[in-house]
Short mmCIF file of C-alpha atoms in Angstrom, two decimals:
data_model
loop_
_atom_site.label_atom_id
_atom_site.label_comp_id
_atom_site.label_asym_id
_atom_site.label_seq_id
_atom_site.Cartn_x
_atom_site.Cartn_y
_atom_site.Cartn_z
CA MET A 1 0.10 0.02 0.02
CA GLY A 2 1.53 3.41 -1.15
CA PRO A 3 1.46 6.71 0.75
CA ARG A 4 -1.48 7.98 -0.98
CA GLN A 5 -3.56 4.81 -0.35
CA THR A 6 -2.33 4.77 3.36
CA ALA A 7 -3.46 8.52 3.80
CA GLN A 8 -6.75 7.58 2.08
CA SER A 9 -7.38 4.45 4.45
CA LEU A 10 -6.52 6.78 7.34
CA ILE A 11 -9.02 9.40 6.34
CA ALA A 12 -11.82 7.07 5.49
CA GLY A 13 -11.24 5.46 9.08
CA ILE A 14 -11.38 8.82 10.78
CA LEU A 15 -14.58 9.93 9.00
CA PHE A 16 -16.40 6.56 9.89
CA ALA A 17 -15.35 6.81 13.44
CA ALA A 18 -16.59 10.17 13.40
CA LEU A 19 -20.00 8.41 11.89
CA ALA A 20 -20.05 5.96 14.70
CA ILE A 21 -19.64 8.70 17.40
CA ALA A 22 -22.42 10.53 15.56
CA SER A 23 -24.69 7.41 15.70
CA ALA A 24 -24.03 6.80 19.41
CA ILE A 25 -24.88 10.40 20.07
CA ALA A 26 -28.20 10.14 18.17
CA GLY A 27 -29.29 7.20 19.72
CA GLN A 28 -31.79 4.82 17.95
CA PRO A 29 -34.97 6.10 16.67
CA ASP A 30 -38.13 3.99 16.38
CA MET A 31 -38.09 2.54 12.66
CA THR A 32 -41.80 1.22 12.76
CA PRO A 33 -43.21 4.57 11.38
CA ILE A 34 -40.37 5.05 9.03
CA ASN A 35 -40.96 1.38 7.62
CA ALA A 36 -44.69 2.25 7.58
CA MET A 37 -44.02 4.98 4.97
CA ASP A 38 -45.16 4.63 1.35
CA ARG A 39 -42.59 5.69 -1.20
CA ALA A 40 -43.92 9.22 -1.52
CA GLY A 41 -44.08 9.84 2.02
CA PHE A 42 -40.55 8.46 2.33
CA VAL A 43 -38.85 10.67 -0.49
CA GLN A 44 -40.76 13.64 1.33
CA LYS A 45 -39.12 12.96 4.53
CA PHE A 46 -35.52 11.81 3.34
CA GLY A 47 -35.22 13.22 -0.13
CA GLY A 48 -33.00 15.92 1.01
CA ILE A 49 -30.52 14.09 3.03
CA PHE A 50 -28.48 13.60 -0.39
CA GLU A 51 -27.99 17.31 -1.46
CA ASN A 52 -30.66 17.91 -4.28
CA SER A 53 -30.67 14.30 -4.98
CA PRO A 54 -34.04 12.68 -3.85
CA TRP A 55 -33.46 9.86 -6.19
CA VAL A 56 -31.17 8.24 -3.61
CA ALA A 57 -34.24 8.26 -0.92
CA GLU A 58 -36.55 6.86 -3.52
CA GLN A 59 -34.20 3.97 -4.37
CA ALA A 60 -33.54 3.24 -0.86
CA TRP A 61 -37.18 2.84 -0.02
CA ASP A 62 -37.04 -0.45 -2.04
CA LYS A 63 -34.66 -1.82 0.58
CA LYS A 64 -37.11 -1.67 3.47
CA PRO A 65 -37.72 -2.69 6.42
CA PHE A 66 -34.78 -0.72 8.08
CA ALA A 67 -33.66 -2.48 11.23
CA SER A 68 -32.01 0.67 12.59
CA LEU A 69 -30.91 4.04 11.65
CA ASP A 70 -27.57 2.53 10.52
CA ALA A 71 -29.38 0.28 8.27
CA LEU A 72 -31.31 3.13 6.75
CA HIS A 73 -28.10 4.99 6.13
CA ALA A 74 -26.35 2.18 4.84
CA ALA A 75 -29.26 1.46 2.39
CA MET A 76 -28.90 5.02 1.10
CA VAL A 77 -25.05 4.99 0.82
CA SER A 78 -25.45 1.84 -1.25
CA VAL A 79 -27.72 3.51 -3.56
CA ALA A 80 -25.07 6.29 -4.06
CA LYS A 81 -22.20 3.71 -4.38
CA GLN A 82 -23.85 1.50 -6.95
CA ALA A 83 -24.97 4.45 -8.80
CA PRO A 84 -23.28 4.75 -12.36
CA ALA A 85 -20.07 7.14 -12.03
CA PRO A 86 -21.93 9.90 -14.51
CA LEU A 87 -24.92 9.88 -11.88
CA GLN A 88 -22.38 9.97 -9.02
CA LEU A 89 -20.88 12.97 -10.76
CA VAL A 90 -24.16 14.78 -10.95
CA LEU A 91 -24.48 14.08 -7.17
CA LEU A 92 -21.18 15.63 -6.40
CA GLN A 93 -21.99 18.59 -8.66
CA SER A 94 -25.43 19.20 -6.80
CA HIS A 95 -23.44 20.48 -3.63
CA PRO A 96 -22.70 24.23 -3.57
CA ASP A 97 -19.38 25.61 -3.11
CA LEU A 98 -18.12 26.64 0.20
CA ALA A 99 -19.37 30.21 0.72
CA GLY A 100 -19.89 30.51 -2.87
CA LYS A 101 -22.42 32.10 -5.19
CA GLU A 102 -25.20 29.87 -3.86
CA ALA A 103 -24.49 31.15 -0.22
CA GLN A 104 -24.31 34.64 -1.50
CA ALA A 105 -27.53 34.46 -3.55
CA GLY A 106 -29.50 32.56 -0.57
CA SER A 107 -30.13 29.65 -3.01
CA MET A 108 -28.53 26.84 -0.94
CA THR A 109 -30.64 24.11 0.93
CA ALA A 110 -31.35 24.94 4.38
CA SER A 111 -29.00 21.89 5.39
CA SER A 112 -26.09 23.58 3.72
CA VAL A 113 -26.86 26.92 5.12
CA ALA A 114 -26.70 25.63 8.74
CA GLU A 115 -23.67 23.14 8.02
CA GLN A 116 -21.62 26.10 6.66
CA ALA A 117 -22.60 28.39 9.23
CA SER A 118 -21.37 26.03 11.86
CA ALA A 119 -17.91 26.44 10.73
CA GLY A 120 -18.39 30.29 10.28
CA LEU A 121 -18.23 30.10 6.48
CA ASN A 122 -20.92 32.79 6.53
CA ALA A 123 -19.04 35.26 8.45
CA LEU A 124 -15.63 35.18 6.40
CA SER A 125 -13.49 38.20 6.27
CA ALA A 126 -13.05 39.75 2.73
CA ALA A 127 -9.58 38.49 2.42
CA GLU A 128 -10.96 34.90 3.28
CA MET A 129 -13.77 35.26 0.86
CA THR A 130 -11.28 36.02 -1.79
CA GLN A 131 -9.10 33.12 -0.91
CA MET A 132 -12.15 30.87 -0.75
CA SER A 133 -13.34 31.97 -4.04
CA GLU A 134 -10.06 31.16 -5.61
CA LEU A 135 -9.77 27.69 -4.00
CA ASN A 136 -13.30 26.82 -5.29
CA ALA A 137 -12.49 28.13 -8.76
CA ALA A 138 -8.97 26.27 -8.64
CA TYR A 139 -10.65 22.81 -7.35
CA ARG A 140 -13.58 22.92 -9.86
CA LYS A 141 -11.13 23.72 -12.68
CA LYS A 142 -8.89 20.87 -11.88
CA PHE A 143 -11.60 18.20 -10.98
CA GLY A 144 -14.73 19.16 -12.65
CA PHE A 145 -16.85 19.03 -9.41
CA PRO A 146 -17.05 21.21 -6.13
CA PHE A 147 -15.09 20.57 -2.89
CA ILE A 148 -16.91 18.61 -0.47
CA ILE A 149 -16.10 18.35 3.10
CA ALA A 150 -17.97 17.63 6.40
CA VAL A 151 -17.96 21.01 7.53
CA ARG A 152 -19.58 20.37 10.98
CA MET A 153 -16.32 18.02 11.81
CA HIS A 154 -13.84 20.75 11.02
CA SER A 155 -12.98 24.24 12.10
CA LYS A 156 -12.83 27.06 9.43
CA GLU A 157 -8.93 27.01 9.63
CA GLY A 158 -9.32 23.07 9.23
CA ILE A 159 -11.19 23.63 6.04
CA PHE A 160 -8.80 25.91 4.53
CA PHE A 161 -6.14 23.43 5.42
CA GLU A 162 -7.74 20.51 3.85
CA PHE A 163 -8.63 22.66 0.76
CA ASN A 164 -5.10 23.44 0.18
CA ARG A 165 -3.82 19.84 0.85
CA ARG A 166 -6.59 18.04 -1.46
CA LEU A 167 -5.97 20.38 -4.19
CA HIS A 168 -2.63 18.54 -4.80
CA ASN A 169 -4.38 15.07 -5.35
CA ASP A 170 -5.52 13.71 -8.58
CA THR A 171 -9.17 13.35 -9.68
CA GLN A 172 -9.61 9.74 -8.76
CA THR A 173 -8.53 10.54 -5.22
CA GLU A 174 -10.63 13.71 -5.06
CA PHE A 175 -13.66 11.92 -6.40
CA ALA A 176 -13.43 9.15 -3.78
CA ASN A 177 -12.65 11.82 -0.93
CA ASP A 178 -15.84 13.86 -2.08
CA MET A 179 -17.90 10.69 -1.92
CA GLN A 180 -16.67 9.67 1.57
CA ASN A 181 -17.48 13.20 2.97
CA VAL A 182 -20.86 12.95 1.22
CA TYR A 183 -21.67 9.86 3.33
CA VAL A 184 -20.47 11.56 6.56
CA ILE A 185 -22.74 14.55 5.66
CA THR A 186 -25.58 12.65 5.02
CA ARG A 187 -25.21 10.46 8.29
CA LEU A 188 -25.11 13.87 10.19
CA ARG A 189 -28.15 15.17 8.44
CA LEU A 190 -30.09 11.81 9.08
CA ASN A 191 -29.15 12.16 12.82
CA LYS A 192 -30.27 15.81 12.84
CA LEU A 193 -33.48 15.23 10.99
CA LEU A 194 -34.57 12.15 13.12
CA ASP A 195 -33.52 13.84 16.32
CA ALA A 196 -35.70 16.75 15.52
CA SER A 197 -38.99 14.63 14.46
#
């Protein structure tokens, strides 16, 4: 295993450890009402977990019944992992840039607004905004999709550090990094949604 694969394995391990902690904190909701939902109701409730991609929830519904929150999330992740690469790319491209034009226009999803605010990305200085804009543009130009990171797991400084570090990777590595971060983000969203309901 080379240094790049070792680093990727370490990052994946850290992300999944964070998911386990988030799961333990969230506890287990009663799955009975979730398993009783028809497809339309399920998609209405869970269609926003994967950013602007209700097709994930729609296909995950077929995997009912879910024994636990872990099983529900695993079913959704399985749908995303088994999707053809072009559809995975659309999924990544559905995410907004960090503190980007969607944030400035007020057109991000409520989940993205709350997540970016949690790391202070809604209150960047002018210099930080310029730096973030340049990083977003450089990342999109190099890879063809936005930089995705589970911002709730990072400080503002950590996000800038990861942005600069990951810009040196190749496209395949960053596609995988983005997808792994999507899985962490969606688990946190699922916890938050079910905790609030």
